[in-house]
Short mmCIF file of C-alpha atoms in Angstrom, two decimals:
data_model
loop_
_atom_site.label_atom_id
_atom_site.label_comp_id
_atom_site.label_asym_id
_atom_site.label_seq_id
_atom_site.Cartn_x
_atom_site.Cartn_y
_atom_site.Cartn_z
CA UNK V 13 0.00 0.00 0.00
CA UNK V 14 2.77 2.44 0.87
CA UNK V 15 4.21 1.83 -2.61
CA UNK V 16 1.03 3.12 -4.23
CA UNK V 17 0.69 6.09 -1.89
CA UNK V 18 4.30 7.04 -2.42
CA UNK V 19 4.09 6.82 -6.21
CA UNK V 20 0.66 8.45 -6.32
CA UNK V 21 1.79 11.54 -4.41
CA UNK V 22 4.61 12.18 -6.88
CA UNK V 23 2.61 11.25 -9.99
CA UNK V 24 -0.37 13.43 -9.05
CA UNK V 25 1.98 16.31 -8.24
CA UNK V 26 3.84 16.09 -11.56
CA UNK V 27 0.68 15.71 -13.66
CA UNK V 28 -0.94 18.63 -11.81
CA UNK V 29 2.15 20.74 -12.46
CA UNK V 30 1.94 19.95 -16.21
CA UNK V 31 -1.48 21.56 -16.44
CA UNK V 32 -0.93 24.40 -14.02
CA UNK V 33 2.52 25.55 -15.00
CA UNK V 34 4.12 24.90 -11.63
CA UNK V 35 6.97 22.74 -12.94
CA UNK V 36 9.55 25.25 -11.64
CA UNK V 37 8.15 24.94 -8.12
CA UNK V 38 8.19 21.15 -8.37
CA UNK V 39 11.84 21.19 -9.35
CA UNK V 40 12.70 23.48 -6.50
CA UNK V 41 10.68 21.52 -3.93
CA UNK V 42 12.21 18.26 -5.12
CA UNK V 43 15.83 19.15 -4.45
CA UNK V 44 15.12 21.26 -1.40
CA UNK V 45 13.29 18.39 0.29
CA UNK V 46 16.04 15.93 -0.65
CA UNK V 47 18.46 18.29 1.08
CA UNK V 48 16.17 18.53 4.09
CA UNK V 49 15.94 14.75 4.34
CA UNK V 50 19.73 14.42 4.47
CA UNK V 51 19.95 17.13 7.12
CA UNK V 52 17.22 15.42 9.11
CA UNK V 53 18.96 12.04 8.98
CA UNK V 54 22.26 13.57 10.05
CA UNK V 55 20.48 15.49 12.78
CA UNK V 56 19.01 12.20 13.98
CA UNK V 57 22.49 10.74 14.51
CA UNK V 58 23.04 12.67 17.76
CA UNK V 59 19.77 11.55 19.37
CA UNK V 60 20.03 8.01 18.07
CA UNK V 61 23.59 7.55 19.33
CA UNK V 62 22.83 9.11 22.69
CA UNK V 63 19.59 7.28 23.46
CA UNK V 64 20.60 3.91 22.03
CA UNK V 65 23.84 4.13 23.99
CA UNK V 66 22.03 4.92 27.21
CA UNK V 67 19.35 2.32 26.55
CA UNK V 68 22.00 -0.35 26.02
CA UNK V 69 23.32 0.42 29.52
CA UNK V 70 19.76 0.45 30.91
CA UNK V 71 18.98 -2.88 29.28
CA UNK V 72 22.10 -4.59 30.64
CA UNK V 73 21.38 -3.15 34.09
CA UNK V 74 17.98 -4.84 33.96
CA UNK V 75 16.03 -1.58 34.09
CA UNK V 76 13.94 -2.32 31.01
CA UNK V 77 12.80 -5.67 32.40
CA UNK V 78 11.93 -3.88 35.63
CA UNK V 79 9.88 -1.31 33.75
CA UNK V 80 8.13 -4.08 31.84
CA UNK V 81 7.30 -5.90 35.09
CA UNK V 82 5.95 -2.73 36.67
CA UNK V 83 3.36 -2.12 33.97
CA UNK V 84 2.77 -5.77 33.16
CA UNK V 85 -1.02 -5.91 33.61
CA UNK V 86 -1.64 -3.00 31.27
CA UNK V 87 0.85 -3.83 28.54
CA UNK V 88 0.26 -7.56 28.36
CA UNK V 89 -3.35 -6.78 27.62
CA UNK V 90 -2.38 -4.36 24.85
CA UNK V 91 0.24 -6.68 23.38
CA UNK V 92 -0.96 -10.22 24.05
CA UNK V 93 1.45 -11.83 21.59
CA UNK V 94 4.64 -10.55 23.25
CA UNK V 95 6.05 -12.81 26.01
CA UNK V 96 5.70 -11.13 29.41
CA UNK V 97 9.30 -10.39 30.34
CA UNK V 98 10.55 -9.89 26.81
CA UNK V 99 12.83 -6.85 26.29
CA UNK V 100 10.39 -5.59 23.64
CA UNK V 101 8.01 -4.67 26.47
CA UNK V 102 10.69 -2.53 28.11
CA UNK V 103 11.37 -0.64 24.89
CA UNK V 104 7.67 -0.16 24.19
CA UNK V 105 7.22 1.30 27.66
CA UNK V 106 10.27 3.57 27.36
CA UNK V 107 8.88 4.82 24.06
CA UNK V 108 5.49 5.56 25.63
CA UNK V 109 7.10 7.31 28.60
CA UNK V 110 9.26 9.47 26.34
CA UNK V 111 6.18 10.44 24.32
CA UNK V 112 4.18 11.24 27.44
CA UNK V 113 6.78 13.69 28.63
CA UNK V 114 7.17 15.27 25.23
CA UNK V 115 10.72 13.97 24.72
CA UNK V 116 9.95 13.40 21.07
CA UNK V 117 13.59 12.95 20.12
CA UNK V 118 14.07 10.23 22.71
CA UNK V 119 10.92 8.42 21.65
CA UNK V 120 12.08 7.64 18.11
CA UNK V 121 15.19 5.54 18.93
CA UNK V 122 13.25 3.58 21.54
CA UNK V 123 10.40 3.04 19.13
CA UNK V 124 12.83 1.66 16.56
CA UNK V 125 14.36 -0.64 19.17
CA UNK V 126 10.91 -1.85 20.14
CA UNK V 127 10.17 -2.57 16.48
CA UNK V 128 13.46 -4.46 16.15
CA UNK V 129 12.56 -6.67 19.11
CA UNK V 130 9.08 -7.29 17.76
CA UNK V 131 10.55 -8.24 14.41
CA UNK V 132 12.79 -10.80 16.11
CA UNK V 133 9.66 -12.29 17.60
CA UNK V 134 7.73 -12.43 14.34
CA UNK V 135 10.65 -13.26 12.01
CA UNK V 136 8.93 -11.96 8.86
CA UNK V 137 8.94 -8.73 6.89
CA UNK V 138 5.23 -8.40 7.43
CA UNK V 139 3.88 -6.12 10.14
CA UNK V 140 2.83 -8.24 13.13
CA UNK V 141 -0.22 -7.65 15.26
CA UNK V 142 1.76 -6.03 18.06
CA UNK V 143 3.62 -3.78 15.59
CA UNK V 144 0.35 -2.40 14.26
CA UNK V 145 -0.98 -1.80 17.79
CA UNK V 146 2.28 -0.07 18.70
CA UNK V 147 2.11 2.18 15.63
CA UNK V 148 -1.55 3.01 16.22
CA UNK V 149 -0.82 4.19 19.75
CA UNK V 150 2.19 6.15 18.53
CA UNK V 151 0.41 7.93 15.69
CA UNK V 152 -2.35 9.01 18.04
CA UNK V 153 0.44 10.73 19.99
CA UNK V 154 0.40 10.05 23.72
CA UNK V 155 1.30 13.47 25.09
CA UNK V 156 1.09 14.99 28.53
CA UNK V 157 3.24 18.01 27.79
CA UNK V 158 3.22 19.36 24.24
CA UNK V 159 6.53 21.16 24.78
CA UNK V 160 6.99 22.46 21.22
CA UNK V 161 3.52 23.98 21.11
CA UNK V 162 3.97 25.65 24.49
CA UNK V 163 7.25 27.13 23.26
CA UNK V 164 5.57 28.58 20.14
CA UNK V 165 2.73 30.03 22.24
CA UNK V 166 5.25 31.66 24.56
CA UNK V 167 7.06 33.17 21.61
CA UNK V 168 3.84 34.81 20.43
CA UNK V 169 3.11 36.26 23.89
CA UNK V 170 0.22 34.06 24.93
CA UNK V 171 -1.42 35.15 28.18
CA UNK V 172 -1.49 31.48 29.23
CA UNK V 173 0.87 29.38 27.10
CA UNK V 174 0.05 26.17 28.95
CA UNK V 175 -3.73 26.51 28.93
CA UNK V 176 -3.93 24.07 26.02
CA UNK V 177 -2.32 21.25 28.05
CA UNK V 178 -5.71 20.15 29.38
CA UNK V 179 -7.44 20.07 26.02
CA UNK V 180 -4.43 18.33 24.48
CA UNK V 181 -4.47 15.59 27.13
CA UNK V 182 -8.18 14.96 26.66
CA UNK V 183 -7.87 14.92 22.86
CA UNK V 184 -4.88 12.57 23.11
CA UNK V 185 -6.73 10.21 25.45
CA UNK V 186 -9.70 10.06 23.09
CA UNK V 187 -7.60 9.50 19.98
CA UNK V 188 -5.42 6.86 21.69
CA UNK V 189 -8.46 5.01 22.98
CA UNK V 190 -9.96 5.21 19.50
CA UNK V 191 -6.69 3.97 17.98
CA UNK V 192 -6.70 0.92 20.25
CA UNK V 193 -10.33 0.15 19.46
CA UNK V 194 -9.87 0.61 15.69
CA UNK V 195 -6.73 -1.55 15.85
CA UNK V 196 -8.68 -4.32 17.56
CA UNK V 197 -11.51 -4.12 15.04
CA UNK V 198 -9.05 -4.46 12.16
CA UNK V 199 -7.33 -7.34 13.93
CA UNK V 200 -10.54 -9.31 14.33
CA UNK V 201 -11.37 -8.61 10.70
CA UNK V 202 -7.96 -10.06 9.69
CA UNK V 203 -8.55 -13.13 11.83
CA UNK V 204 -11.95 -13.70 10.24
CA UNK V 205 -10.49 -13.37 6.76
CA UNK V 206 -7.79 -15.92 7.49
CA UNK V 207 -10.33 -18.44 8.69
CA UNK V 208 -12.27 -18.31 5.43
CA UNK U 5 1.59 24.17 35.20
CA UNK U 6 5.13 25.22 36.09
CA UNK U 7 5.22 21.89 37.90
CA UNK U 8 4.82 20.12 34.58
CA UNK U 9 7.58 22.08 32.87
CA UNK U 10 9.85 21.34 35.83
CA UNK U 11 9.19 17.62 35.38
CA UNK U 12 10.05 17.74 31.71
CA UNK U 13 13.35 19.52 32.29
CA UNK U 14 14.33 17.12 35.11
CA UNK U 15 13.28 14.05 33.21
CA UNK U 16 16.31 13.38 31.00
CA UNK U 17 19.01 14.11 33.60
CA UNK U 18 17.12 11.90 36.08
CA UNK U 19 16.95 9.04 33.59
CA UNK U 20 20.71 9.34 33.01
CA UNK U 21 21.30 9.37 36.76
CA UNK U 22 19.20 6.28 37.43
CA UNK U 23 20.68 4.32 34.52
CA UNK U 24 24.29 5.11 35.38
CA UNK U 25 23.93 4.51 39.12
CA UNK U 26 22.21 1.15 38.66
CA UNK U 27 24.76 0.06 36.03
CA UNK U 28 27.68 1.00 38.28
CA UNK U 29 25.97 -0.73 41.20
CA UNK U 30 25.93 -3.93 39.16
CA UNK U 31 29.60 -3.37 38.22
CA UNK U 32 28.78 -3.17 34.51
CA UNK U 33 31.23 -1.55 32.05
CA UNK U 34 28.80 1.33 31.50
CA UNK U 35 30.95 3.45 29.19
CA UNK U 36 31.79 0.52 26.93
CA UNK U 37 28.12 -0.48 26.78
CA UNK U 38 27.16 3.09 25.91
CA UNK U 39 29.62 3.19 23.03
CA UNK U 40 28.51 -0.21 21.81
CA UNK U 41 24.85 0.81 21.82
CA UNK U 42 25.64 4.17 20.29
CA UNK U 43 27.34 2.58 17.30
CA UNK U 44 23.99 1.11 16.35
CA UNK U 45 22.62 4.63 16.23
CA UNK U 46 24.98 5.75 13.47
CA UNK U 47 24.08 2.77 11.35
CA UNK U 48 20.40 3.33 11.98
CA UNK U 49 20.52 6.98 10.92
CA UNK U 50 22.15 6.07 7.62
CA UNK U 51 19.81 3.18 6.92
CA UNK U 52 16.89 5.55 7.53
CA UNK U 53 18.12 8.11 5.02
CA UNK U 54 16.69 6.59 1.81
CA UNK U 55 13.30 5.97 3.46
CA UNK U 56 13.04 9.54 4.71
CA UNK U 57 14.36 11.08 1.52
CA UNK U 58 12.02 9.12 -0.72
CA UNK U 59 8.97 10.00 1.33
CA UNK U 60 9.89 13.65 1.81
CA UNK U 61 10.60 14.20 -1.92
CA UNK U 62 7.27 12.67 -2.90
CA UNK U 63 5.40 14.86 -0.41
CA UNK U 64 7.36 17.92 -1.60
CA UNK U 65 6.36 17.28 -5.23
CA UNK U 66 2.71 17.05 -4.22
CA UNK U 67 2.93 20.27 -2.21
CA UNK U 68 5.18 22.18 -4.60
CA UNK U 69 2.96 21.55 -7.62
CA UNK U 70 0.01 23.10 -5.80
CA UNK U 71 -1.98 19.87 -6.05
CA UNK U 72 -2.21 19.54 -2.27
CA UNK U 73 -3.56 23.08 -1.91
CA UNK U 74 -6.08 22.41 -4.67
CA UNK U 75 -7.18 19.25 -2.91
CA UNK U 76 -7.53 21.09 0.39
CA UNK U 77 -9.63 23.89 -1.11
CA UNK U 78 -11.79 21.27 -2.79
CA UNK U 79 -12.38 19.59 0.54
CA UNK U 80 -12.89 22.79 2.54
CA UNK U 81 -16.59 23.38 1.78
CA UNK U 82 -17.38 19.80 2.81
CA UNK U 83 -15.54 20.16 6.11
CA UNK U 84 -17.05 23.58 6.76
CA UNK U 85 -20.46 21.99 6.40
CA UNK U 86 -19.50 19.86 9.41
CA UNK U 87 -18.60 22.97 11.39
CA UNK U 88 -14.84 22.81 10.93
CA UNK U 89 -13.43 26.36 10.90
CA UNK U 90 -11.99 26.99 7.40
CA UNK U 91 -8.62 28.23 8.69
CA UNK U 92 -7.92 24.95 10.44
CA UNK U 93 -8.71 22.72 7.45
CA UNK U 94 -5.24 22.79 5.82
CA UNK U 95 -3.56 21.96 9.15
CA UNK U 96 -5.82 19.00 9.82
CA UNK U 97 -5.03 17.56 6.40
CA UNK U 98 -1.26 18.20 6.50
CA UNK U 99 -0.72 17.00 10.09
CA UNK U 100 -0.57 13.24 9.29
CA UNK U 101 1.52 13.81 6.16
CA UNK U 102 4.32 16.17 7.11
CA UNK U 103 5.48 17.16 10.59
CA UNK U 104 7.57 20.16 9.55
CA UNK U 105 4.80 21.53 7.31
CA UNK U 106 2.26 21.13 10.12
CA UNK U 107 4.50 22.87 12.64
CA UNK U 108 4.99 25.72 10.17
CA UNK U 109 1.24 26.03 9.70
CA UNK U 110 0.54 25.99 13.44
CA UNK U 111 3.10 28.76 13.94
CA UNK U 112 1.53 30.70 11.09
CA UNK U 113 -1.99 30.32 12.52
CA UNK U 114 -0.86 31.37 16.00
CA UNK U 115 0.96 34.32 14.47
CA UNK U 116 -2.02 35.60 12.44
CA UNK U 117 -4.87 34.83 14.84
CA UNK U 118 -3.03 35.18 18.14
CA UNK U 119 -2.22 32.32 20.55
CA UNK U 120 -5.27 32.98 22.72
CA UNK U 121 -7.81 33.07 19.90
CA UNK U 122 -10.11 30.15 19.17
CA UNK U 123 -8.10 29.19 16.07
CA UNK U 124 -4.83 29.58 18.00
CA UNK U 125 -5.99 27.27 20.77
CA UNK U 126 -7.43 24.79 18.32
CA UNK U 127 -4.22 24.68 16.26
CA UNK U 128 -2.18 24.21 19.45
CA UNK U 129 -4.36 21.35 20.65
CA UNK U 130 -4.38 19.68 17.26
CA UNK U 131 -0.61 19.97 16.93
CA UNK U 132 -0.11 18.39 20.35
CA UNK U 133 -2.66 15.63 20.18
CA UNK U 134 -1.89 14.08 16.80
CA UNK U 135 1.32 12.86 15.25
CA UNK U 136 2.81 12.58 11.79
CA UNK U 137 1.53 9.13 10.90
CA UNK U 138 3.38 8.89 7.60
CA UNK U 139 6.72 9.80 9.25
CA UNK U 140 6.28 7.34 12.09
CA UNK U 141 5.37 4.52 9.72
CA UNK U 142 8.25 5.38 7.37
CA UNK U 143 10.84 5.56 10.13
CA UNK U 144 9.72 2.66 12.33
CA UNK U 145 9.00 0.21 9.55
CA UNK U 146 11.90 1.45 7.41
CA UNK U 147 14.46 0.97 10.16
CA UNK U 148 13.63 -2.69 10.69
CA UNK U 149 12.75 -3.59 7.10
CA UNK U 150 9.02 -4.22 7.30
CA UNK U 151 7.76 -4.29 3.73
CA UNK U 152 4.17 -5.38 4.09
CA UNK U 153 2.53 -3.09 6.58
CA UNK U 154 -0.88 -4.65 6.89
CA UNK U 155 -3.51 -2.37 8.36
CA UNK U 156 -1.00 -0.01 10.00
CA UNK U 157 -1.63 2.98 7.71
CA UNK U 158 -5.42 2.65 7.79
CA UNK U 159 -5.50 2.38 11.58
CA UNK U 160 -3.08 5.31 11.94
CA UNK U 161 -5.01 7.62 9.64
CA UNK U 162 -8.35 6.76 11.24
CA UNK U 163 -6.86 7.52 14.65
CA UNK U 164 -5.66 10.88 13.28
CA UNK U 165 -9.14 11.68 12.02
CA UNK U 166 -10.63 10.95 15.42
CA UNK U 167 -7.91 13.00 17.12
CA UNK U 168 -8.73 15.97 14.90
CA UNK U 169 -12.47 15.68 15.49
CA UNK U 170 -11.84 15.29 19.23
CA UNK U 171 -9.65 18.44 19.26
CA UNK U 172 -12.34 20.52 17.57
CA UNK U 173 -15.09 19.28 19.88
CA UNK U 174 -13.07 19.68 23.07
CA UNK U 175 -11.66 23.11 22.29
CA UNK U 176 -15.18 24.27 21.39
CA UNK U 177 -16.54 22.95 24.68
CA UNK U 178 -13.70 24.22 26.90
CA UNK U 179 -13.01 27.63 25.41
CA UNK U 180 -16.20 28.31 23.38
CA UNK U 181 -15.94 30.51 20.32
#
């Protein structure tokens, strides 16, 4: 599916530009974004090295297993196909915690590690059930403190920069709950299809 | 609320403290482990590059050509019929596709309408309560080589839609227009 979406975005853009005379803009956007992507990847090196380094120490020290044990009842229900004390649980939880506290740049490396562990469990290049659940919760953005937004509001002299924290938390809770429910519905649909 | 911002600035140093103390307590070679884990990070960043670049270029072509704007203005009347304020429509459509574009739009909306306006609050809530689904899927699946992504995209986009609707409803209830 991502293949079609990816190709469609570019094809639609180019065809649209043919009829609307925006080919110059397309050319410009093309190389500018390629540049941006390289800068972004290089910028990611610092966070990836730092957090993966620290997480390696945390893992060896047994902290991730401890974290997994602490939240066992909740997470085993969300991810029933991951063995209870598996390191994947620890990474999933660290990713959620980082998201909750708005440490967006710490969440990505942990999310990737969690994915890696889940792939080891499934051993295929197809997204497993737990991977889809994990992504659904991530895309609905578990946030307690939207730090970037607060910073922008402060910059534009808001009378109460943090007043949107409450609404953000409620909206996040609703969208995360919805994500989990939708994910389950799709899962049961997949199971039904396989049986046929 | 200052309590919350204190927590977020203490968070990272505290994590470092806990990790290093417990590793030293267990007599682990913490520095060597850090370096070993960090090496993975370099590799990961480079293996992510083609995934990110491919996706970002495709999105840029769609935006640069003006097709995305045309699509948004086509959709606007429909969304307005559902009570979605017209100024917020582009943001709600861009948010799942491109994080940097969405952040730019939020800043722009806050700048023109003021942070304490209805639109300003709505943009802030929307920005904080949804995430860039396409980026997350690209990065997470790209890094570990998942090629068939099953229902992931559908579930992610539906969750975004609900997040956006939830933001509009809640901000309307809490702050009124």
